[in-house]
Structures are given as C-alpha cells and as structure tokens.
Amino acid sequence: MVVTVSEVELKVQAMSKKKTTISRSWILLNRDGRETVLDVDKYAIMRLVEIHARDLRIMDPLLSYPSTILGREKVIVLNLEHIKAIITAEEVLVRDPLDDDVVPVVEELRRRLPLRVSGQGQGEEESCAQDSEENEIPFEFRALEVILEGICSFLDARTKELETAAYPALDELTSKISSRNLDKVRKLKSAMTRLTNRVHKIREELENLLDDDDDMAELYLSRKLAVSSSPSSNNSDGPNWHHSPNQSSKRHKSSRGSATTLQEENDVEELEMLLEAYFIQIDGTLNKLTTVREYIDDTEDYINIQLDNHRNQLIQLELFLSSGTVCFSIYSLVAAIFGMNIPYTWNKDHGYVFKWVVILTAMFCGSFFLSIVSYARRKGLVGS
C-alpha cells in the first residue's frame, strides 16, 4: 500500500485541526435550554461576552493560574480546577465540554438551567412550588451553584478514593515495614499533599469571597442589568424651574425608589447563603484530608518508635559484645604471656600452675563481664 505525500499532509492537517478543536471548543447554554457548540478562538469569546483579555487568560490551560471566581461588569469568570466557565445573565460558556471531568457538569447544567414550566393538576402542587422557587433564583446563581456543586463533588470523590487506598496501606505498613509498603505510602502521601493544596485553594477563594460584600455584589449580574436598563437610570433631564403641584410627591417617590434600589444592591444574603453551603462542604473535604494526614503522621511516629526500639536493642547487643570482647582480650593477654618461649626458672617442675592460671583468669574475666552488665543495668543502659 503506497501513501502519497498529499495524503500524509491531509492526515497531518486533520490531526492538527482536531487538536485545535479540542483546545478551542466551548459549549454555550442559555436560560431557555438551547445549547451551541463553539469552535472559536479567544478573540471571538472576548467579543461575544465583552470580556478583557487578562480575564480570559486565567482560563488558559497552558498557563498556571490559581482557582479564581471573578465578578466583572457583565460576566462571572470561573477558573476552578478543570472547570473553566464564563457566566452571563442569560447564558453560560464552558470550556472543553468533552473532557471526562467536565461532562458531568455540562449534563447537570443541561438539566437544571432551563426554566421549568408549572405543571397542571393537584398532585403536582409540591413540584410546582419547588420549580417556582428555583425559577426565582437568578440565572447566574443557578449556573454558579451547578459548577460549585460539581467541583466540590469531584474533590470529595477524589478524597474518598484516597481514604480507601490510604488506610489499608498504612495498616499494612504498621504490620510489616518493607520497601514496597514504604514506597506505596510515599506515593499516597504525595497524592494527598497535591489534593490538599487543590482543596485549600478552592476553600481560600470561597472564604475571600465571603469576607468581601463588594465582591459578592459584583456577582449579581441580573440586578446590575436591571438597574442599568431601568428608566430612572437613563433619565438625565435638565433643571426645570416651573414646579408643578405633584412635583414634590414625584421627588419623594423617586428618592424612596432609589433608596430601595441601593438597599437591594447592598443585599448579598442570597449569594452568601449559597457560597456558605459549598464552603462548608469543601471545608468538610479538607477536614477529611487533615484526618488522613494525621493518621499518616501517627503511623510515621509509630514506625519511628519501632525503629528506635530496634536500634536500642542493637545498641544493647553491641554493648554485650564489646564487654565480652574486652574480657576475652584480657584472657588472651594472660594466655599470650604464658605462651611466650622464654626460659623461666619457676616453670620447671611446676606443671600444676598452668591449671590454676587458666581457672583464675577465667573467673576474673567472667566476674569482670558480670560487673559491666550489672553497672549497665543499674544505670538504665540496658533493659532489665
């Protein structure tokens, strides 16, 4: 089979186009349930949602940016681990919708974003009441809730997988210290450290957002859109020196309406409750990881205690061996002195002296060894 150069070029172009499609693919879902798959570059996204390049850059997968929730004039920019999305008051854009970790979030957005029509019949009153409550929530908060739920569930699932693998491995290491078990625990500890950093970044971002009411107010896109499109905000009439009889009442109503609008702008209780719920969930996940780390630290302390005990036993054995070596050296010294080929006058006709020298030297060395051991026991250098 002969492959021409043109066919190879076509295959290379198709592969490069496929890579470009994966890296540039977006899915757009609006409040009516309609969805559109987009294959555009970042400049088209900037024109579509009216966003600055610096805000879009934090969602670039080639760049390393921490988890961020940014509120802008018309959009909310989300960079939460693998979920990168842009939320407006009418639609939401999710990057890389074909990613295995992003697919569940996209499916949940398809299910929960469209406005539900109230059903008919007496048996559906409860579901209708629930649907009406969901429809009262602004679109951007429903999309934000789905994304936060997805990232919290994802991290919680990874934490449960880590717990399932960590506890048996630590128990096995406690029962048998080996290179294989130590390497397994080392890999689990590295994975736990990376996961803890990811969870901590999400928790820190939610905490910073909850601490600043102004940042939370920036996420009310529907409210800002309603205020900017209201007739009172566009009314720029010049001064009128001819007062009408009902002019004072109109001024009073206008001031009261502006006070109500200002109060609504400062009211972030709805979003605060939403963020607090997922802050508690992500904090619970962080507590689980903290518990696993404490279990790992306890296991390491237990192993270090075992190793110290073995080390102390080796030191005791070394003490006994050293004491025995010293005593045997004394015995060898006496044997070496009497074994020298030197003519002694008292060595003749005194063969019985050899027996007494051997016996007395052995008794002296044995008593010296026992005295060393008793001294070590008395000072607590060896166990009783």
GROMACS .gro file of C-alpha atoms in nm:
model
  384
    1MET     CA    1   0.000   0.000   0.000
    2VAL     CA    2   0.151   0.330  -0.117
    3VAL     CA    3   0.069   0.650   0.069
    4THR     CA    4   0.125   0.969  -0.126
    5VAL     CA    5   0.263   1.291   0.017
    6SER     CA    6  -0.071   1.468  -0.027
    7GLU     CA    7  -0.249   1.205   0.183
    8VAL     CA    8   0.009   1.244   0.459
    9GLU     CA    9  -0.037   1.620   0.453
   10LEU     CA   10  -0.415   1.579   0.475
   11LYS     CA   11  -0.378   1.348   0.775
   12VAL     CA   12  -0.144   1.593   0.949
   13GLN     CA   13  -0.387   1.878   0.882
   14ALA     CA   14  -0.676   1.672   1.018
   15MET     CA   15  -0.482   1.584   1.334
   16SER     CA   16  -0.380   1.945   1.389
   17LYS     CA   17  -0.738   2.057   1.329
   18LYS     CA   18  -0.862   1.801   1.582
   19LYS     CA   19  -0.614   1.925   1.842
   20THR     CA   20  -0.719   2.283   1.772
   21THR     CA   21  -1.086   2.189   1.808
   22ILE     CA   22  -1.027   2.024   2.143
   23SER     CA   23  -0.828   2.316   2.280
   24ARG     CA   24  -1.071   2.579   2.144
   25SER     CA   25  -1.406   2.409   2.196
   26TRP     CA   26  -1.674   2.576   2.406
   27ILE     CA   27  -2.035   2.497   2.476
   28LEU     CA   28  -2.290   2.774   2.525
   29LEU     CA   29  -2.610   2.709   2.721
   30ASN     CA   30  -2.877   2.974   2.775
   31ARG     CA   31  -3.169   3.000   3.013
   32ASP     CA   32  -3.410   2.852   2.756
   33GLY     CA   33  -3.220   2.523   2.739
   34ARG     CA   34  -3.070   2.580   2.396
   35GLU     CA   35  -2.706   2.486   2.357
   36THR     CA   36  -2.446   2.564   2.096
   37VAL     CA   37  -2.104   2.410   2.048
   38LEU     CA   38  -1.850   2.676   1.953
   39ASP     CA   39  -1.514   2.626   1.788
   40VAL     CA   40  -1.370   2.974   1.808
   41ASP     CA   41  -1.057   3.145   1.931
   42LYS     CA   42  -1.025   3.363   2.238
   43TYR     CA   43  -1.086   3.685   2.043
   44ALA     CA   44  -1.430   3.565   1.937
   45ILE     CA   45  -1.508   3.478   2.300
   46MET     CA   46  -1.392   3.825   2.406
   47ARG     CA   47  -1.627   3.987   2.154
   48LEU     CA   48  -1.913   3.753   2.242
   49VAL     CA   49  -1.920   3.814   2.617
   50GLU     CA   50  -1.740   4.152   2.622
   51ILE     CA   51  -1.454   4.039   2.842
   52HIS     CA   52  -1.096   4.162   2.868
   53ALA     CA   53  -0.803   3.950   2.758
   54ARG     CA   54  -0.650   3.948   3.107
   55ASP     CA   55  -0.968   3.790   3.247
   56LEU     CA   56  -0.982   3.530   2.972
   57ARG     CA   57  -0.616   3.449   3.019
   58ILE     CA   58  -0.675   3.294   3.362
   59MET     CA   59  -0.868   3.013   3.191
   60ASP     CA   60  -0.583   2.926   2.957
   61PRO     CA   61  -0.490   2.561   3.029
   62LEU     CA   62  -0.131   2.628   2.924
   63LEU     CA   63  -0.090   2.887   3.199
   64SER     CA   64  -0.087   2.806   3.569
   65TYR     CA   65  -0.338   3.028   3.748
   66PRO     CA   66  -0.491   2.955   4.091
   67SER     CA   67  -0.859   2.886   4.137
   68THR     CA   68  -1.046   3.213   4.091
   69ILE     CA   69  -1.401   3.349   4.090
   70LEU     CA   70  -1.405   3.694   3.931
   71GLY     CA   71  -1.706   3.925   3.911
   72ARG     CA   72  -1.698   4.171   3.624
   73GLU     CA   73  -1.948   4.420   3.486
   74LYS     CA   74  -2.141   4.172   3.272
   75VAL     CA   75  -1.983   3.832   3.338
   76ILE     CA   76  -1.856   3.598   3.608
   77VAL     CA   77  -1.524   3.430   3.525
   78LEU     CA   78  -1.467   3.091   3.687
   79ASN     CA   79  -1.140   2.902   3.696
   80LEU     CA   80  -1.199   2.614   3.937
   81GLU     CA   81  -0.955   2.331   3.873
   82HIS     CA   82  -1.064   2.160   3.549
   83ILE     CA   83  -1.388   2.361   3.522
   84LYS     CA   84  -1.340   2.685   3.331
   85ALA     CA   85  -1.656   2.879   3.257
   86ILE     CA   86  -1.794   3.225   3.181
   87ILE     CA   87  -2.138   3.312   3.318
   88THR     CA   88  -2.355   3.599   3.199
   89ALA     CA   89  -2.705   3.699   3.300
   90GLU     CA   90  -2.853   3.495   3.013
   91GLU     CA   91  -2.606   3.219   2.926
   92VAL     CA   92  -2.305   3.020   3.039
   93LEU     CA   93  -2.000   2.912   2.840
   94VAL     CA   94  -1.798   2.609   2.949
   95ARG     CA   95  -1.457   2.529   2.807
   96ASP     CA   96  -1.362   2.179   2.687
   97PRO     CA   97  -1.708   2.020   2.731
   98LEU     CA   98  -1.582   1.682   2.605
   99ASP     CA   99  -1.336   1.642   2.892
  100ASP     CA  100  -1.421   1.342   3.109
  101ASP     CA  101  -1.428   1.551   3.427
  102VAL     CA  102  -1.631   1.832   3.267
  103VAL     CA  103  -1.901   1.614   3.108
  104PRO     CA  104  -2.096   1.558   3.437
  105VAL     CA  105  -2.107   1.934   3.496
  106VAL     CA  106  -2.233   2.001   3.144
  107GLU     CA  107  -2.504   1.737   3.184
  108GLU     CA  108  -2.614   1.893   3.513
  109LEU     CA  109  -2.623   2.236   3.351
  110ARG     CA  110  -2.845   2.099   3.075
  111ARG     CA  111  -3.081   1.955   3.332
  112ARG     CA  112  -3.107   2.242   3.578
  113LEU     CA  113  -3.058   2.563   3.383
  114PRO     CA  114  -3.376   2.572   3.167
  115LEU     CA  115  -3.673   2.744   3.332
  116ARG     CA  116  -3.938   2.488   3.426
  117VAL     CA  117  -4.300   2.542   3.333
  118SER     CA  118  -4.551   2.491   3.613
  119GLY     CA  119  -4.748   2.170   3.572
  120GLN     CA  120  -5.125   2.123   3.597
  121GLY     CA  121  -5.316   1.911   3.847
  122GLN     CA  122  -5.343   1.882   4.217
  123GLY     CA  123  -5.078   1.615   4.254
  124GLU     CA  124  -4.807   1.842   4.114
  125GLU     CA  125  -4.853   2.133   4.354
  126GLU     CA  126  -4.542   2.046   4.552
  127SER     CA  127  -4.322   2.012   4.244
  128CYS     CA  128  -4.467   2.336   4.104
  129ALA     CA  129  -4.381   2.519   4.426
  130GLN     CA  130  -4.027   2.385   4.409
  131ASP     CA  131  -3.996   2.483   4.041
  132SER     CA  132  -4.121   2.833   4.116
  133GLU     CA  133  -3.859   2.872   4.391
  134GLU     CA  134  -3.584   2.758   4.152
  135ASN     CA  135  -3.709   2.995   3.882
  136GLU     CA  136  -3.689   3.287   4.124
  137ILE     CA  137  -3.314   3.232   4.166
  138PRO     CA  138  -3.114   3.442   3.914
  139PHE     CA  139  -2.972   3.254   3.621
  140GLU     CA  140  -2.611   3.328   3.712
  141PHE     CA  141  -2.659   3.185   4.061
  142ARG     CA  142  -2.814   2.865   3.927
  143ALA     CA  143  -2.518   2.819   3.694
  144LEU     CA  144  -2.273   2.906   3.971
  145GLU     CA  145  -2.441   2.657   4.204
  146VAL     CA  146  -2.412   2.375   3.950
  147ILE     CA  147  -2.042   2.446   3.892
  148LEU     CA  148  -1.962   2.473   4.264
  149GLU     CA  149  -2.154   2.153   4.328
  150GLY     CA  150  -1.960   1.980   4.051
  151ILE     CA  151  -1.616   2.086   4.174
  152CYS     CA  152  -1.698   2.008   4.538
  153SER     CA  153  -1.834   1.664   4.445
  154PHE     CA  154  -1.529   1.597   4.229
  155LEU     CA  155  -1.283   1.682   4.507
  156ASP     CA  156  -1.489   1.488   4.762
  157ALA     CA  157  -1.485   1.181   4.535
  158ARG     CA  158  -1.106   1.208   4.497
  159THR     CA  159  -1.077   1.235   4.876
  160LYS     CA  160  -1.285   0.921   4.929
  161GLU     CA  161  -1.069   0.732   4.680
  162LEU     CA  162  -0.760   0.845   4.867
  163GLU     CA  163  -0.909   0.738   5.201
  164THR     CA  164  -0.998   0.397   5.058
  165ALA     CA  165  -0.640   0.342   4.943
  166ALA     CA  166  -0.458   0.510   5.233
  167TYR     CA  167  -0.595   0.337   5.542
  168PRO     CA  168  -0.526  -0.026   5.429
  169ALA     CA  169  -0.179   0.072   5.307
  170LEU     CA  170  -0.095   0.238   5.639
  171ASP     CA  171  -0.222  -0.061   5.836
  172GLU     CA  172  -0.015  -0.293   5.619
  173LEU     CA  173   0.292  -0.077   5.675
  174THR     CA  174   0.232  -0.088   6.050
  175SER     CA  175   0.221  -0.467   6.048
  176LYS     CA  176   0.518  -0.511   5.815
  177ILE     CA  177   0.781  -0.249   5.738
  178SER     CA  178   0.915  -0.316   5.390
  179SER     CA  179   1.042  -0.116   5.094
  180ARG     CA  180   0.728  -0.195   4.895
  181ASN     CA  181   0.494  -0.071   5.167
  182LEU     CA  182   0.706   0.237   5.229
  183ASP     CA  183   0.702   0.327   4.860
  184LYS     CA  184   0.325   0.281   4.844
  185VAL     CA  185   0.271   0.513   5.142
  186ARG     CA  186   0.512   0.767   4.993
  187LYS     CA  187   0.308   0.783   4.673
  188LEU     CA  188  -0.017   0.815   4.869
  189LYS     CA  189   0.129   1.094   5.080
  190SER     CA  190   0.239   1.283   4.767
  191ALA     CA  191  -0.107   1.245   4.615
  192MET     CA  192  -0.267   1.362   4.939
  193THR     CA  193  -0.044   1.671   4.950
  194ARG     CA  194  -0.139   1.768   4.595
  195LEU     CA  195  -0.509   1.710   4.662
  196THR     CA  196  -0.492   1.908   4.986
  197ASN     CA  197  -0.339   2.204   4.802
  198ARG     CA  198  -0.617   2.193   4.543
  199VAL     CA  199  -0.891   2.178   4.805
  200HIS     CA  200  -0.726   2.453   5.009
  201LYS     CA  201  -0.717   2.686   4.707
  202ILE     CA  202  -1.091   2.640   4.646
  203ARG     CA  203  -1.166   2.692   5.014
  204GLU     CA  204  -0.948   3.002   5.030
  205GLU     CA  205  -1.118   3.153   4.724
  206LEU     CA  206  -1.465   3.097   4.871
  207GLU     CA  207  -1.353   3.237   5.205
  208ASN     CA  208  -1.210   3.551   5.047
  209LEU     CA  209  -1.530   3.597   4.850
  210LEU     CA  210  -1.745   3.558   5.161
  211ASP     CA  211  -1.537   3.812   5.350
  212ASP     CA  212  -1.593   4.087   5.092
  213ASP     CA  213  -1.951   4.203   5.032
  214ASP     CA  214  -1.841   4.420   4.739
  215ASP     CA  215  -1.701   4.120   4.554
  216MET     CA  216  -2.023   3.929   4.617
  217ALA     CA  217  -2.229   4.226   4.492
  218GLU     CA  218  -2.030   4.215   4.167
  219LEU     CA  219  -2.171   3.866   4.101
  220TYR     CA  220  -2.532   3.992   4.087
  221LEU     CA  221  -2.541   4.023   3.708
  222SER     CA  222  -2.920   4.024   3.674
  223ARG     CA  223  -2.952   4.300   3.932
  224LYS     CA  224  -2.688   4.512   3.761
  225LEU     CA  225  -2.855   4.451   3.425
  226ALA     CA  226  -3.194   4.555   3.565
  227VAL     CA  227  -3.050   4.871   3.723
  228SER     CA  228  -2.866   4.973   3.406
  229SER     CA  229  -3.176   4.919   3.189
  230SER     CA  230  -3.422   5.093   3.425
  231PRO     CA  231  -3.573   5.424   3.301
  232SER     CA  232  -3.468   5.609   3.615
  233SER     CA  233  -3.102   5.539   3.546
  234ASN     CA  234  -3.130   5.676   3.190
  235ASN     CA  235  -3.326   5.988   3.291
  236SER     CA  236  -3.098   6.289   3.251
  237ASP     CA  237  -3.345   6.577   3.221
  238GLY     CA  238  -3.219   6.929   3.281
  239PRO     CA  239  -3.337   7.153   3.566
  240ASN     CA  240  -3.700   7.263   3.548
  241TRP     CA  241  -3.774   7.593   3.717
  242HIS     CA  242  -4.152   7.565   3.666
  243HIS     CA  243  -4.279   7.347   3.952
  244SER     CA  244  -4.599   7.154   3.911
  245PRO     CA  245  -4.831   7.072   4.203
  246ASN     CA  246  -4.737   6.699   4.209
  247GLN     CA  247  -4.366   6.755   4.165
  248SER     CA  248  -4.284   6.711   4.534
  249SER     CA  249  -4.465   6.378   4.552
  250LYS     CA  250  -4.276   6.255   4.245
  251ARG     CA  251  -3.949   6.358   4.405
  252HIS     CA  252  -4.043   6.170   4.722
  253LYS     CA  253  -4.128   5.854   4.527
  254SER     CA  254  -3.805   5.879   4.330
  255SER     CA  255  -3.594   5.915   4.644
  256ARG     CA  256  -3.775   5.620   4.803
  257GLY     CA  257  -3.722   5.409   4.490
  258SER     CA  258  -3.351   5.495   4.481
  259ALA     CA  259  -3.317   5.401   4.849
  260THR     CA  260  -3.485   5.067   4.780
  261THR     CA  261  -3.252   5.005   4.484
  262LEU     CA  262  -2.948   5.090   4.697
  263GLN     CA  263  -3.069   4.854   4.969
  264GLU     CA  264  -3.112   4.574   4.714
  265GLU     CA  265  -2.764   4.638   4.577
  266ASN     CA  266  -2.615   4.601   4.924
  267ASP     CA  267  -2.817   4.286   4.995
  268VAL     CA  268  -2.597   3.982   4.927
  269GLU     CA  269  -2.767   3.741   5.166
  270GLU     CA  270  -2.887   3.508   4.891
  271LEU     CA  271  -2.541   3.465   4.741
  272GLU     CA  272  -2.381   3.446   5.083
  273MET     CA  273  -2.604   3.154   5.181
  274LEU     CA  274  -2.519   2.980   4.853
  275LEU     CA  275  -2.145   3.023   4.899
  276GLU     CA  276  -2.156   2.926   5.266
  277ALA     CA  277  -2.319   2.594   5.182
  278TYR     CA  278  -2.037   2.494   4.947
  279PHE     CA  279  -1.776   2.648   5.176
  280ILE     CA  280  -1.894   2.410   5.449
  281GLN     CA  281  -1.881   2.120   5.203
  282ILE     CA  282  -1.529   2.199   5.083
  283ASP     CA  283  -1.422   2.258   5.444
  284GLY     CA  284  -1.553   1.911   5.531
  285THR     CA  285  -1.344   1.766   5.247
  286LEU     CA  286  -1.039   1.949   5.381
  287ASN     CA  287  -1.109   1.807   5.728
  288LYS     CA  288  -1.116   1.455   5.581
  289LEU     CA  289  -0.776   1.515   5.423
  290THR     CA  290  -0.648   1.655   5.752
  291THR     CA  291  -0.766   1.338   5.926
  292VAL     CA  292  -0.580   1.124   5.671
  293ARG     CA  293  -0.265   1.333   5.721
  294GLU     CA  294  -0.291   1.294   6.098
  295TYR     CA  295  -0.329   0.918   6.053
  296ILE     CA  296  -0.020   0.916   5.833
  297ASP     CA  297   0.173   1.119   6.091
  298ASP     CA  298   0.064   0.882   6.368
  299THR     CA  299   0.175   0.586   6.159
  300GLU     CA  300   0.511   0.751   6.095
  301ASP     CA  301   0.553   0.816   6.468
  302TYR     CA  302   0.468   0.454   6.545
  303ILE     CA  303   0.719   0.330   6.286
  304ASN     CA  304   0.986   0.564   6.423
  305ILE     CA  305   0.921   0.428   6.773
  306GLN     CA  306   0.958   0.074   6.642
  307LEU     CA  307   1.281   0.165   6.465
  308ASP     CA  308   1.413   0.334   6.778
  309ASN     CA  309   1.332   0.021   6.978
  310HIS     CA  310   1.518  -0.197   6.730
  311ARG     CA  311   1.806   0.048   6.736
  312ASN     CA  312   1.819   0.033   7.115
  313GLN     CA  313   1.823  -0.346   7.102
  314LEU     CA  314   2.115  -0.333   6.860
  315ILE     CA  315   2.298  -0.095   7.093
  316GLN     CA  316   2.241  -0.334   7.384
  317LEU     CA  317   2.372  -0.623   7.178
  318GLU     CA  318   2.674  -0.415   7.081
  319LEU     CA  319   2.737  -0.339   7.449
  320PHE     CA  320   2.731  -0.708   7.542
  321LEU     CA  321   2.959  -0.798   7.254
  322SER     CA  322   3.203  -0.519   7.336
  323SER     CA  323   3.211  -0.621   7.704
  324GLY     CA  324   3.268  -0.985   7.611
  325THR     CA  325   3.543  -0.881   7.370
  326VAL     CA  326   3.723  -0.684   7.642
  327CYS     CA  327   3.704  -0.975   7.885
  328PHE     CA  328   3.822  -1.224   7.623
  329SER     CA  329   4.107  -0.989   7.535
  330ILE     CA  330   4.225  -1.000   7.899
  331TYR     CA  331   4.211  -1.379   7.893
  332SER     CA  332   4.402  -1.383   7.564
  333LEU     CA  333   4.664  -1.148   7.711
  334VAL     CA  334   4.735  -1.384   8.001
  335ALA     CA  335   4.750  -1.682   7.765
  336ALA     CA  336   4.988  -1.492   7.536
  337ILE     CA  337   5.221  -1.402   7.823
  338PHE     CA  338   5.247  -1.761   7.941
  339GLY     CA  339   5.274  -1.888   7.589
  340MET     CA  340   5.595  -1.697   7.514
  341ASN     CA  341   5.907  -1.908   7.459
  342ILE     CA  342   6.105  -1.753   7.749
  343PRO     CA  343   6.301  -1.971   7.990
  344TYR     CA  344   6.155  -1.924   8.341
  345THR     CA  345   6.319  -2.091   8.638
  346TRP     CA  346   5.984  -2.137   8.813
  347ASN     CA  347   5.837  -2.304   8.504
  348LYS     CA  348   6.027  -2.625   8.572
  349ASP     CA  349   5.865  -2.892   8.784
  350HIS     CA  350   5.558  -2.667   8.838
  351GLY     CA  351   5.308  -2.806   8.582
  352TYR     CA  352   5.013  -2.770   8.816
  353VAL     CA  353   5.046  -2.387   8.791
  354PHE     CA  354   4.901  -2.392   8.437
  355LYS     CA  355   4.571  -2.530   8.565
  356TRP     CA  356   4.534  -2.263   8.832
  357VAL     CA  357   4.629  -1.981   8.596
  358VAL     CA  358   4.359  -2.085   8.348
  359ILE     CA  359   4.093  -2.122   8.617
  360LEU     CA  360   4.170  -1.793   8.794
  361THR     CA  361   4.189  -1.597   8.469
  362ALA     CA  362   3.851  -1.734   8.351
  363MET     CA  363   3.693  -1.648   8.686
  364PHE     CA  364   3.834  -1.297   8.678
  365CYS     CA  365   3.714  -1.232   8.321
  366GLY     CA  366   3.368  -1.371   8.398
  367SER     CA  367   3.329  -1.157   8.711
  368PHE     CA  368   3.451  -0.852   8.519
  369PHE     CA  369   3.191  -0.915   8.247
  370LEU     CA  370   2.912  -0.954   8.506
  371SER     CA  371   3.017  -0.634   8.678
  372ILE     CA  372   2.995  -0.444   8.348
  373VAL     CA  373   2.646  -0.583   8.278
  374SER     CA  374   2.523  -0.505   8.631
  375TYR     CA  375   2.658  -0.149   8.607
  376ALA     CA  376   2.479  -0.102   8.272
  377ARG     CA  377   2.154  -0.231   8.418
  378ARG     CA  378   2.187  -0.008   8.724
  379LYS     CA  379   2.239   0.300   8.503
  380GLY     CA  380   1.947   0.202   8.276
  381LEU     CA  381   2.165   0.146   7.970
  382VAL     CA  382   2.012  -0.197   7.904
  383GLY     CA  383   1.673  -0.345   7.979
  384SER     CA  384   1.613  -0.549   8.289
   0.00000   0.00000   0.00000
